Coordinates of N, CA and C in Angstrom, one line a residue:
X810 N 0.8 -1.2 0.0 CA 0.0 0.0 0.0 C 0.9 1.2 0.0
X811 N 0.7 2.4 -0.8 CA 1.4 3.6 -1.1 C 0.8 4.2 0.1
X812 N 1.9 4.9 0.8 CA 1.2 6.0 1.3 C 1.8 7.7 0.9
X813 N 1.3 8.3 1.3 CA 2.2 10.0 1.4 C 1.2 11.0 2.1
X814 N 2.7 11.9 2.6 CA 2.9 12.7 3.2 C 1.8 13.4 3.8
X815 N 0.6 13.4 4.9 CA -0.9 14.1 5.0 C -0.3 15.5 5.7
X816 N 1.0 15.8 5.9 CA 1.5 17.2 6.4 C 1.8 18.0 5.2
X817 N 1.9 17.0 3.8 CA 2.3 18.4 2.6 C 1.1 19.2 2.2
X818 N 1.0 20.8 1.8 CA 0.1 21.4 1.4 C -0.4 21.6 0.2
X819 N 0.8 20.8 -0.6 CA -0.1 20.4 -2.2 C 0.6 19.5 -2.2
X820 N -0.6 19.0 -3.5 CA -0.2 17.2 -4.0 C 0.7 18.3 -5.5
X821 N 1.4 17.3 -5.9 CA 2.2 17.2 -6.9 C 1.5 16.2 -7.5
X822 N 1.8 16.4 -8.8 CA 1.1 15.6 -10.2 C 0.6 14.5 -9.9
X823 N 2.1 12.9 -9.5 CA 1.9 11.9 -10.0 C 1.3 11.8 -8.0
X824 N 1.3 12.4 -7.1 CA 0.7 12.5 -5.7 C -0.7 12.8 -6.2
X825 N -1.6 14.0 -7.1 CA -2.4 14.4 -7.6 C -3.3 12.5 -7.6
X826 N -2.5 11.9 -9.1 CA -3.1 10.9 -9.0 C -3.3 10.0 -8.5
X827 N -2.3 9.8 -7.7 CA -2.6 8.8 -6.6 C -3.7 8.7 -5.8
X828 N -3.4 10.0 -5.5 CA -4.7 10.3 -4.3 C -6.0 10.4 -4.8
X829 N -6.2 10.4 -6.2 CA -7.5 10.5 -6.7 C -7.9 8.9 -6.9
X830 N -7.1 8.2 -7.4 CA -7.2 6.1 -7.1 C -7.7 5.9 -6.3
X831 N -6.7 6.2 -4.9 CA -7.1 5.8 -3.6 C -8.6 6.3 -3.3
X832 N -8.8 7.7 -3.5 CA -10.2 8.2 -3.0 C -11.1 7.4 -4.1
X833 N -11.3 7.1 -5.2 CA -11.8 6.3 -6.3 C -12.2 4.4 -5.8
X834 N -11.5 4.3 -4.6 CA -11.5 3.0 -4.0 C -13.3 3.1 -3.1
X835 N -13.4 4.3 -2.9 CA -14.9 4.6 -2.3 C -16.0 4.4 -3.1
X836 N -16.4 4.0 -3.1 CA -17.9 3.2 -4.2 C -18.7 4.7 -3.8
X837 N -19.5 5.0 -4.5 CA -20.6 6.0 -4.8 C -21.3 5.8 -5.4
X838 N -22.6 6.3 -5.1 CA -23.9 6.2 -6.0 C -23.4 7.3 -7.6
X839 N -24.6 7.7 -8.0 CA -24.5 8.4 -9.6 C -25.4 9.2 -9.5
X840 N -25.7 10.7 -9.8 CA -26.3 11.5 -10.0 C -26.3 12.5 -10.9
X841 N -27.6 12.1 -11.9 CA -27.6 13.8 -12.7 C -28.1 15.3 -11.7
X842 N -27.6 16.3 -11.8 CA -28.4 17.3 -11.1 C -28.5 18.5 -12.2
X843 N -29.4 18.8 -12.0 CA -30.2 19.8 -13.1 C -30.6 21.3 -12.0
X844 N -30.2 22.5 -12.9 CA -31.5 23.7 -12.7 C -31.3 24.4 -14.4
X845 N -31.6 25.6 -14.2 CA -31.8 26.7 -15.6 C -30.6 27.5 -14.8
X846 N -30.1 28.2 -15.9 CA -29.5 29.1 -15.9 C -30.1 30.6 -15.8
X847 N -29.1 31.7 -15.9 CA -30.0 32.9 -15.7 C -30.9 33.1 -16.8
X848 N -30.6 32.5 -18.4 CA -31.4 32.8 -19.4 C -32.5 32.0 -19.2
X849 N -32.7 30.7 -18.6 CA -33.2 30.1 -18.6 C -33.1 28.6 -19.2
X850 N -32.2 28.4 -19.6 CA -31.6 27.4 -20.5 C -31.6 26.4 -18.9
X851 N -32.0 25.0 -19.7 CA -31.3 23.5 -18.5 C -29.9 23.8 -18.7
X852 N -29.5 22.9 -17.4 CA -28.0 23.0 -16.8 C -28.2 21.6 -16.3
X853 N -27.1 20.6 -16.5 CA -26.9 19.6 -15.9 C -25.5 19.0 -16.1
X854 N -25.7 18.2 -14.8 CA -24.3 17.4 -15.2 C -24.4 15.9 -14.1
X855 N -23.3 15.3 -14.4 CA -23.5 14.3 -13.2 C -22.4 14.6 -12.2
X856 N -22.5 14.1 -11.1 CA -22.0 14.1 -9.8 C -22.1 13.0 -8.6
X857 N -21.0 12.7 -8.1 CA -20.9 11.4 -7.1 C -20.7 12.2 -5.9
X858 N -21.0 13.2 -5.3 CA -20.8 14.3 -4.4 C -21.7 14.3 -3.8
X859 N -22.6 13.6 -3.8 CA -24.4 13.6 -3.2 C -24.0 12.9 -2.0
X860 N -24.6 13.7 -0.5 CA -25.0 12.4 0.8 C -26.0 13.6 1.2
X861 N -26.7 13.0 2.6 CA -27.5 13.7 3.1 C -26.8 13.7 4.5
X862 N -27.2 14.9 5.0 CA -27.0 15.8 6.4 C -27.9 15.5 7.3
X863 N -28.9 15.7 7.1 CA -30.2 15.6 7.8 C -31.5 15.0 7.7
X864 N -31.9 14.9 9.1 CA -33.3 14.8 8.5 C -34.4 15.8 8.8
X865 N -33.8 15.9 9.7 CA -34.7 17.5 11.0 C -34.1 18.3 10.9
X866 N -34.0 19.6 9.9 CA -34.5 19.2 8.9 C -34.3 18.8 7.9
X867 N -34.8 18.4 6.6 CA -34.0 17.3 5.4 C -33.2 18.2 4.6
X868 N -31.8 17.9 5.3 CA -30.7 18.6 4.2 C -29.8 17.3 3.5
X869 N -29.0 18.1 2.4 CA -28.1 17.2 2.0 C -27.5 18.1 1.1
X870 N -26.2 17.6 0.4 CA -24.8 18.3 0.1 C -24.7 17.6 -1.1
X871 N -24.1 18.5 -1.7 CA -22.7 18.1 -2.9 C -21.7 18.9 -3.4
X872 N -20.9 18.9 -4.1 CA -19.8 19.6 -4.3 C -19.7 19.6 -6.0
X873 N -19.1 20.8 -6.3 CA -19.0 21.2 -7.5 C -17.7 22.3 -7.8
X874 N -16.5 21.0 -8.8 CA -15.6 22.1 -9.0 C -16.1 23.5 -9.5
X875 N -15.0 24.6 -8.9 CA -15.5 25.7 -9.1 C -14.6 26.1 -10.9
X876 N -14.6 25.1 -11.3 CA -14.0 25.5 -13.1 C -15.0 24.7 -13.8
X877 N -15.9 24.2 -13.1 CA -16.9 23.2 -14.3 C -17.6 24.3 -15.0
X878 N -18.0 24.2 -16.3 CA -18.8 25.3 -17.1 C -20.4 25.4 -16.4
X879 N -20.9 24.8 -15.5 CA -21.8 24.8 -15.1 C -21.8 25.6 -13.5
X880 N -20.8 25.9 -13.4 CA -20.7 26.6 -11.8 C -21.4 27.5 -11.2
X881 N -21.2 28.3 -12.7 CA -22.4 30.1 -12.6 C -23.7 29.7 -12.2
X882 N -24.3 28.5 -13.0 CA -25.5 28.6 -13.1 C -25.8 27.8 -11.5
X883 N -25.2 27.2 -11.3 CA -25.4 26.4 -9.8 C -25.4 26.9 -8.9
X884 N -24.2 27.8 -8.6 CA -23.8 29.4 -7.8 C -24.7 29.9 -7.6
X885 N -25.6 30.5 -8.4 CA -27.0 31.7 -8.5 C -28.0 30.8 -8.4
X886 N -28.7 29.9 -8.4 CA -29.9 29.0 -9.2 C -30.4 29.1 -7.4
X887 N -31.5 29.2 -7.2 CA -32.1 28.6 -5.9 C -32.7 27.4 -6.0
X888 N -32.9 26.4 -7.0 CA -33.3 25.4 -7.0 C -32.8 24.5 -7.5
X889 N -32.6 23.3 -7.3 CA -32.6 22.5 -8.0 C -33.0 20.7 -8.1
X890 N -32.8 20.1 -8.8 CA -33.0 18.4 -9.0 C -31.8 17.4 -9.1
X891 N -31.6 16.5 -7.8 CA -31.2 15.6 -8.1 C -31.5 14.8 -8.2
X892 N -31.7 14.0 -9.6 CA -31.7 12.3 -9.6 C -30.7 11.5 -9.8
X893 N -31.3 10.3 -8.6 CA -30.3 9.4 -8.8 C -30.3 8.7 -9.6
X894 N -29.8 7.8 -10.3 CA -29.6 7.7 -11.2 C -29.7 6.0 -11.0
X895 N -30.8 5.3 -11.5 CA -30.8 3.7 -12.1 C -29.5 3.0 -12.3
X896 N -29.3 1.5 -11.9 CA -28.2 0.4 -12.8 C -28.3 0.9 -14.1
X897 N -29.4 0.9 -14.7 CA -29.1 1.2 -16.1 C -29.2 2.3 -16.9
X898 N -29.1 3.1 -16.5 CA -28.9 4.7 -16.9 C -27.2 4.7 -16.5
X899 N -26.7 4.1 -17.3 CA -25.0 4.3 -17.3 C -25.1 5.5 -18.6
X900 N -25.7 5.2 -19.7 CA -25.6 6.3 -20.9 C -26.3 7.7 -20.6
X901 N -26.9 7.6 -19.5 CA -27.8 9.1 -19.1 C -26.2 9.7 -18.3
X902 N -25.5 8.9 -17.6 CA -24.4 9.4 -16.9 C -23.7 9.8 -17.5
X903 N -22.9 9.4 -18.8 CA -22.0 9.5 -19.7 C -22.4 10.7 -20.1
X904 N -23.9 11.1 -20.7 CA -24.0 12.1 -21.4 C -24.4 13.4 -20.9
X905 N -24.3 13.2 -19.5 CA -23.8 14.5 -18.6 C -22.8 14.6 -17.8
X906 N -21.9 13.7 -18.3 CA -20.5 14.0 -17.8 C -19.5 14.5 -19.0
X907 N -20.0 13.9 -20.3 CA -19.3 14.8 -21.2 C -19.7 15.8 -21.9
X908 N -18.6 16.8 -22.5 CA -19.4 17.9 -23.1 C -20.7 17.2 -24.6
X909 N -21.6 18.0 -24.5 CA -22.8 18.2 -25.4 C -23.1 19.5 -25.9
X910 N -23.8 18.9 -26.8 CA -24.3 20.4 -27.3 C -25.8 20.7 -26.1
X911 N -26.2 19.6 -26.8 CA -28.0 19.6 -25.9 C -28.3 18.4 -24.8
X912 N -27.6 18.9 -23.5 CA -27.7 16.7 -22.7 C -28.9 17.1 -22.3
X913 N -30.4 17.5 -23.0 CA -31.4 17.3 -22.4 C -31.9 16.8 -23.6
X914 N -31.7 16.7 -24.6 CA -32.1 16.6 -26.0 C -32.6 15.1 -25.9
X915 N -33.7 14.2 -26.5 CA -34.2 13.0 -26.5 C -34.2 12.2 -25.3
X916 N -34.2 13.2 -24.5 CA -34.1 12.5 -22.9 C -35.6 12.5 -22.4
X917 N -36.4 11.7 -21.4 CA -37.4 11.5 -21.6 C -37.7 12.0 -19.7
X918 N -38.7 13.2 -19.5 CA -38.5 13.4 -18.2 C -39.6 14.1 -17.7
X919 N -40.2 14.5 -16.6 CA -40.9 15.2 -16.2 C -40.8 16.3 -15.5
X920 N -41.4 17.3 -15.2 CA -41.1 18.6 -14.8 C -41.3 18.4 -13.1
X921 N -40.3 18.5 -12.2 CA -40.2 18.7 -11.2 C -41.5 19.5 -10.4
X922 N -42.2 19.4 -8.9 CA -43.7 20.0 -8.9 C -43.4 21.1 -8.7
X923 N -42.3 21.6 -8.3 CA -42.3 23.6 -7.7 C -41.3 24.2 -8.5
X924 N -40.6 23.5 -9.1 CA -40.0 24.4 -10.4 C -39.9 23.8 -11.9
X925 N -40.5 22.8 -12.0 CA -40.4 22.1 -13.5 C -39.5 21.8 -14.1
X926 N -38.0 21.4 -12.9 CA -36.9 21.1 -13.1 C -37.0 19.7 -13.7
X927 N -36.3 19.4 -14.3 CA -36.2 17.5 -15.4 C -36.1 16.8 -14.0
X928 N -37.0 15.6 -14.0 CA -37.1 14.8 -13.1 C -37.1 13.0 -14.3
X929 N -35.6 12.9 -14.6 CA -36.0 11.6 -15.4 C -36.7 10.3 -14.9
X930 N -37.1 9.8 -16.5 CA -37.2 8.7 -16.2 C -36.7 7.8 -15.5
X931 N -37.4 6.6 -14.6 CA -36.4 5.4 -14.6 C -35.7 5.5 -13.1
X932 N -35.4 6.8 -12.9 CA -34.3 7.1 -11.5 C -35.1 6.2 -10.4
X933 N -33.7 5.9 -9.9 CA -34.3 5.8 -8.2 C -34.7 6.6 -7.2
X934 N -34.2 7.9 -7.1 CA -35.1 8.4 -6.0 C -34.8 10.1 -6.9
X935 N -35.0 10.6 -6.9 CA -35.3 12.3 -7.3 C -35.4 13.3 -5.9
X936 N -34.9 14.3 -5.9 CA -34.9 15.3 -4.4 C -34.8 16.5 -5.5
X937 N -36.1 17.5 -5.0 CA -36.0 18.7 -5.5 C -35.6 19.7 -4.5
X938 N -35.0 20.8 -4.7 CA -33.9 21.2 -3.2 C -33.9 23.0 -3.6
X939 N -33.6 23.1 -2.4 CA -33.5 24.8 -2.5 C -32.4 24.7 -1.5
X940 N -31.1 25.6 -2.2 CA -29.9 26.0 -1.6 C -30.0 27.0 -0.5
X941 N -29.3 26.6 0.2 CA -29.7 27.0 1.7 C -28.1 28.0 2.1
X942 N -27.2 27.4 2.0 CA -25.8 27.9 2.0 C -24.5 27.1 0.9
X943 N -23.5 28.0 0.6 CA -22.7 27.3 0.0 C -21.0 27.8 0.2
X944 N -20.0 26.6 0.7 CA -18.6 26.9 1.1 C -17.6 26.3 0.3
X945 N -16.7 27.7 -0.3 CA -15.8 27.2 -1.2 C -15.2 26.2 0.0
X946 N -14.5 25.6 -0.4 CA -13.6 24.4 0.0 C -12.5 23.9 -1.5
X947 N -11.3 24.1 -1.3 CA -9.7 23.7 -2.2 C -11.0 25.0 -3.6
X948 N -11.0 23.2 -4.4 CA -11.1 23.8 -6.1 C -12.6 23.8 -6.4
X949 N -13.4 23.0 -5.1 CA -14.8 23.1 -5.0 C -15.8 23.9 -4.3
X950 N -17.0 23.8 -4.7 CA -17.9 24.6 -3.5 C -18.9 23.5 -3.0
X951 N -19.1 23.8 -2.0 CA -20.2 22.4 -1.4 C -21.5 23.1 -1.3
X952 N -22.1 22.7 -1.7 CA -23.8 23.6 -1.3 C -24.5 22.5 -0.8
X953 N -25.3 23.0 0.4 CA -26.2 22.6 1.2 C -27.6 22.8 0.9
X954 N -28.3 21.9 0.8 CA -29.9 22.3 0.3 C -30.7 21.8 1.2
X955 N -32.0 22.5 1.3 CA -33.1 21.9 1.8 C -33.7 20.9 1.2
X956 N -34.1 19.8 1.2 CA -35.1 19.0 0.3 C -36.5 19.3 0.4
X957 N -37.0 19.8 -0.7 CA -38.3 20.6 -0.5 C -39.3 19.6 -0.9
X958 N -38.7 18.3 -2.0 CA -40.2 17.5 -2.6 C -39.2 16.2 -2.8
X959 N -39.6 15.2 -3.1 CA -39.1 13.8 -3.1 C -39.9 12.7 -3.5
X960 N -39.2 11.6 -4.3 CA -39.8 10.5 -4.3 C -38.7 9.8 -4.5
X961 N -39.3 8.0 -4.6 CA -38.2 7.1 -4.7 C -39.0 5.8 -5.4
X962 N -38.1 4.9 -6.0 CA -38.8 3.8 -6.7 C -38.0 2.5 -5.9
X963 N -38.1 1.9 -6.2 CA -37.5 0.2 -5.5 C -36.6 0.1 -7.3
X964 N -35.6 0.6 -7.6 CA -34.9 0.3 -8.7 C -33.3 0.7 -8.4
X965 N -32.4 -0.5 -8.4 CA -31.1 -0.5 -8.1 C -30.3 0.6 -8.7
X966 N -29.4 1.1 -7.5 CA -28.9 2.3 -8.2 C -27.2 2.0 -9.0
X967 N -27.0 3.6 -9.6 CA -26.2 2.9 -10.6 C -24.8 3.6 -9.4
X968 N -23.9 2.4 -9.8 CA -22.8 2.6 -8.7 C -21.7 3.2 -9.7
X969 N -20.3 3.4 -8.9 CA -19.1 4.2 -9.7 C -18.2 3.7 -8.7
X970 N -17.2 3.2 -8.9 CA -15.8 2.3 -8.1 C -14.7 2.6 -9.1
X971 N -13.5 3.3 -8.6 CA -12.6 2.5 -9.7 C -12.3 3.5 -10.7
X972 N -13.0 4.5 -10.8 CA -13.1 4.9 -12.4 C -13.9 4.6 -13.4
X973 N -14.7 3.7 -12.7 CA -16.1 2.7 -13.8 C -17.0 3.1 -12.9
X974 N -18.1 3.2 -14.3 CA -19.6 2.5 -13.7 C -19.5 1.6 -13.4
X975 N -20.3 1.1 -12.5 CA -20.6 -0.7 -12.1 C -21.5 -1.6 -12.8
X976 N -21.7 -2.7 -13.3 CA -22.6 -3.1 -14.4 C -23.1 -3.9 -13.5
X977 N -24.6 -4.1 -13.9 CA -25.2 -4.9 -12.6 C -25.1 -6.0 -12.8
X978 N -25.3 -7.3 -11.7 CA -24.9 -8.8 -12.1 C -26.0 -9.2 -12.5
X979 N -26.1 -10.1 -13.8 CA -27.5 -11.1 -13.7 C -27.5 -12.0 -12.8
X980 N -28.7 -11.9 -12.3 CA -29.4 -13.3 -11.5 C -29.4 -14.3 -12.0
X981 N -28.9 -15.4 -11.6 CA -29.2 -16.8 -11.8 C -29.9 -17.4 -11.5
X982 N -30.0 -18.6 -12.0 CA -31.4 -19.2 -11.6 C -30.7 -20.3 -10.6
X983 N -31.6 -20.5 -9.3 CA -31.6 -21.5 -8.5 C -31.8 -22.9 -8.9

């Protein structure tokens, strides 16, 4: 097992990646999160930065490098949608983690009830949220939300280990 230095104040490159492996050894769920921008235009992207804080009352977090092209609109937005994201919505992930022209385009979704934010298909649980506070931290900002509306389905969520999606196992037969 590698270790280094938790007294140095920056990582160096081939330290950079290391440490990004190691933290990569933590399994995480998958999330798209969506709001509008100031024009109004959708904003989304995915994110493994999602846990919850609370429940009295229902808060929960995620983090968002402050160089993503989506920062402004996150920064200002008072609302937004997380869904989690299905085993098999690995292609809904992909296509908001890389650049697009349109990642809302032939996506199939419903309008969120208090802002008509994209609530897709298929997710496992959906949390519509209003930003409560938000603290830079290094190269990210963490925002804190209220959960204002919610639902959930009994459908396996899609995991991230490693650098990969997780592919779900077939069942066998007994």
């Amino acid at each position: 097992m590698q270790r280094m230095n938790a007294t140095e104040n920056t990582i160096q490159s081939d330290n950079a990646r290391r440490l990004r492996t190691a933290l990569g050894q933590f399994a995480t769920g998958v999330t798209a999160i969506v709001t509008r921008d100031a024009s109004g235009a959708m904003v989304g992207l995915t994110a493994n930065s999602f846990t919850s804080v609370s429940l009295d009352p229902p808060l929960v977090l995620w983090s968002l490098r402050r160089g993503a092209r989506s920062y402004q609109a996150f920064r200002a937005c008072q609302h937004f949608v997380i869904n989690v994201l299905a085993s098999d919505q690995i292609d809904l992930a992909q296509k908001f983690s890389a650049p697009c022209a349109d990642r809302f385009a032939g996506m199939s979704w419903s309008p969120s009830p208090a802002g008509g934010l994209p609530i897709f298909e298929g997710v496992s649980a959906w949390f519509e949220c209003k930003t409560l506070n938000s603290y830079d931290a290094g190269d990210h900002t963490i925002f804190i939300a209220e959960v204002c509306d919610f639902s959930h389905a009994q459908r396996a969520p899609l995991l991230f280990h490693g650098g990969s999606y997780l592919q779900p196992h077939a069942s066998t037969a007994a």
